[in-house]
Amino acid sequence: AVTGGAAAAPASAADGNTLTLSVALSDSDVKSVVIELKPEWAPIGVERFKSLVREGFYDDARFFRVVPGFICQFGLAGDPALNAKYRNARIADDPVKELNSRGTLVFATSGPNTRTSQMFINYKDNLFLDKQGFAPIGEVVQGFDVAQAVYSGYGEAPSQPRIQKEGNAYLKEAFPKLSYIKAASLS
């Protein structure tokens, strides 16, 4: 028996699978999107995503690609150094075990085994993505209306190469109305 020892430490909140995104729809309107991550759906993707959240990668990241009736996309950091660190840090694909249904969170890719840091939330059932290898890693359980309300007026205009290289300096100047993630946290 252990005498005078401390009890086993509880699991850290940062190891939890509940993600809260504090989303700034504008500088004065901040609301939460809560996503339940599902390691049983996509263990490799969930682990990478949680690692990025713990590193603060998504804090202050803009929703730079918003296509109403399809998706909203984020996952290029406001800090160009973080973008450089992950640009070629690709992870293997998870098999698609869950449908790309309304409200699922999914890694964006440029082909097989090219997941890095970019994510999107499906605004509707986008089941055609299932056959293309897009494996959902979680689903919005609260605040889907907030995800749908991110600024969409710029569509797909922001240049991803410029975001990679210049980060938020470029986006704040050229696309000042973009909604963004003030903070991402796990519990």
XYZ file of C-alpha atoms in Angstrom:
187
model
C 0.000 0.000 0.000
C 1.128 3.519 -0.753
C 1.309 5.610 2.382
C 1.258 9.375 2.221
C 1.349 9.334 -1.578
C -0.801 11.491 -3.804
C -3.843 10.024 -5.501
C -3.519 9.251 -9.175
C -3.666 12.489 -11.157
C -6.919 13.011 -13.054
C -6.700 13.085 -16.822
C -5.757 16.520 -18.054
C -8.584 18.587 -19.548
C -6.366 18.994 -22.609
C -6.738 15.247 -23.195
C -10.537 15.490 -23.465
C -12.480 15.127 -26.699
C -14.787 18.126 -26.317
C -13.572 21.097 -28.336
C -14.843 24.615 -27.746
C -14.162 27.210 -30.411
C -14.724 30.796 -29.236
C -15.724 32.297 -32.572
C -15.593 36.040 -33.198
C -18.325 36.646 -35.760
C -17.192 40.259 -35.460
C -14.861 41.981 -33.002
C -17.756 42.512 -30.582
C -19.816 39.335 -31.179
C -18.121 36.196 -29.784
C -20.024 32.916 -29.509
C -19.146 29.268 -28.946
C -19.116 26.274 -31.256
C -18.786 22.987 -29.354
C -17.521 19.939 -31.242
C -17.304 16.402 -29.921
C -14.203 14.736 -31.352
C -14.603 11.043 -32.207
C -11.329 9.067 -32.054
C -13.261 5.924 -32.984
C -14.072 7.553 -36.337
C -10.591 8.803 -37.201
C -7.896 8.238 -34.548
C -4.977 9.657 -36.558
C -6.882 12.804 -37.464
C -8.221 13.369 -33.944
C -4.733 13.041 -32.451
C -3.224 15.562 -34.935
C -6.102 17.987 -34.416
C -5.829 17.812 -30.615
C -2.070 18.355 -30.853
C -2.642 21.495 -32.943
C -5.271 22.785 -30.493
C -2.898 22.231 -27.544
C -0.181 24.143 -29.418
C -2.522 27.121 -29.952
C -2.389 26.709 -33.730
C -6.047 27.663 -34.265
C -6.104 30.623 -31.854
C -6.740 33.788 -33.893
C -7.137 31.734 -37.109
C -9.571 33.087 -39.689
C -12.395 31.265 -41.473
C -10.729 32.051 -44.806
C -12.944 29.971 -47.137
C -16.693 30.071 -46.643
C -19.061 28.601 -49.209
C -22.694 28.960 -48.070
C -24.633 25.723 -48.446
C -21.366 23.744 -48.522
C -18.625 24.371 -45.908
C -16.661 26.839 -43.803
C -12.908 26.271 -43.713
C -10.175 27.268 -41.268
C -6.779 25.940 -40.289
C -4.121 28.275 -41.619
C -2.574 29.949 -38.589
C -2.348 33.686 -38.136
C 1.368 33.155 -37.448
C 3.370 32.396 -40.617
C 5.944 30.438 -38.551
C 3.272 27.942 -37.472
C 2.108 27.600 -41.070
C 5.679 26.856 -42.165
C 6.049 24.242 -39.426
C 2.981 22.265 -40.568
C 2.800 22.997 -44.293
C 4.487 19.709 -45.239
C 3.822 17.799 -41.991
C 1.335 15.463 -43.637
C -0.437 12.661 -41.815
C -1.825 9.413 -43.157
C -5.499 9.175 -44.004
C -7.963 7.499 -41.679
C -10.471 5.185 -43.387
C -13.835 6.898 -43.847
C -16.026 5.361 -41.129
C -18.609 8.127 -40.825
C -20.606 10.111 -43.378
C -19.786 13.712 -44.278
C -23.098 14.778 -42.840
C -24.282 18.222 -41.764
C -22.207 19.505 -38.850
C -19.226 17.156 -39.155
C -15.652 18.415 -38.747
C -13.249 17.156 -41.411
C -9.638 17.673 -42.518
C -9.255 19.370 -45.887
C -6.848 17.570 -48.229
C -5.189 17.967 -51.606
C -5.222 14.218 -52.256
C -4.460 10.959 -50.440
C -2.386 11.246 -47.256
C -2.083 15.060 -47.417
C -3.849 16.132 -44.210
C -1.967 18.859 -42.333
C -3.904 21.511 -40.371
C -6.795 22.732 -42.504
C -10.300 21.819 -41.367
C -13.846 22.382 -42.534
C -17.319 22.068 -41.099
C -19.948 20.625 -43.429
C -22.951 22.958 -43.728
C -25.071 20.177 -45.234
C -24.830 16.481 -46.029
C -21.891 16.364 -48.455
C -21.929 12.608 -48.944
C -20.006 12.804 -52.239
C -16.947 13.593 -50.086
C -17.081 10.123 -48.495
C -15.847 8.390 -51.667
C -13.077 11.009 -51.997
C -11.531 9.933 -48.684
C -12.646 12.780 -46.410
C -12.915 11.179 -42.955
C -14.896 13.195 -40.380
C -13.175 13.493 -36.993
C -16.051 14.924 -34.980
C -19.381 16.692 -35.024
C -20.806 20.011 -33.869
C -22.988 19.396 -30.811
C -23.705 23.030 -29.954
C -23.480 26.309 -31.874
C -23.957 25.035 -35.426
C -25.856 28.294 -36.049
C -22.664 30.146 -35.068
C -20.609 28.129 -37.578
C -23.189 28.965 -40.242
C -23.003 32.667 -39.342
C -19.264 33.151 -40.000
C -18.648 35.918 -42.523
C -19.105 34.592 -46.054
C -18.839 37.784 -48.101
C -15.353 37.018 -49.417
C -16.193 33.456 -50.535
C -13.005 31.783 -51.732
C -11.133 35.036 -52.510
C -8.388 34.904 -49.808
C -5.158 33.502 -51.280
C -4.030 30.421 -49.373
C -0.355 30.840 -50.386
C -0.422 34.422 -49.063
C -2.082 33.304 -45.809
C 0.665 30.671 -45.431
C 3.379 33.273 -45.991
C 1.901 36.417 -44.394
C -0.696 35.112 -41.929
C -3.135 37.504 -40.313
C -1.220 40.589 -41.447
C -2.479 39.858 -44.977
C -5.993 38.839 -43.909
C -6.597 41.779 -41.567
C -5.606 44.225 -44.295
C -7.280 42.629 -47.328
C -10.228 40.804 -45.678
C -10.988 42.657 -42.428
C -14.491 41.242 -41.980
C -13.429 37.578 -41.730
C -14.779 35.783 -38.671
C -12.111 34.046 -36.612
C -11.408 31.668 -33.764
C -10.384 33.720 -30.713
C -9.430 30.540 -28.877
C -9.749 26.767 -29.244
C -9.752 24.626 -26.101
C -10.238 20.976 -25.134
C -12.082 19.633 -22.117
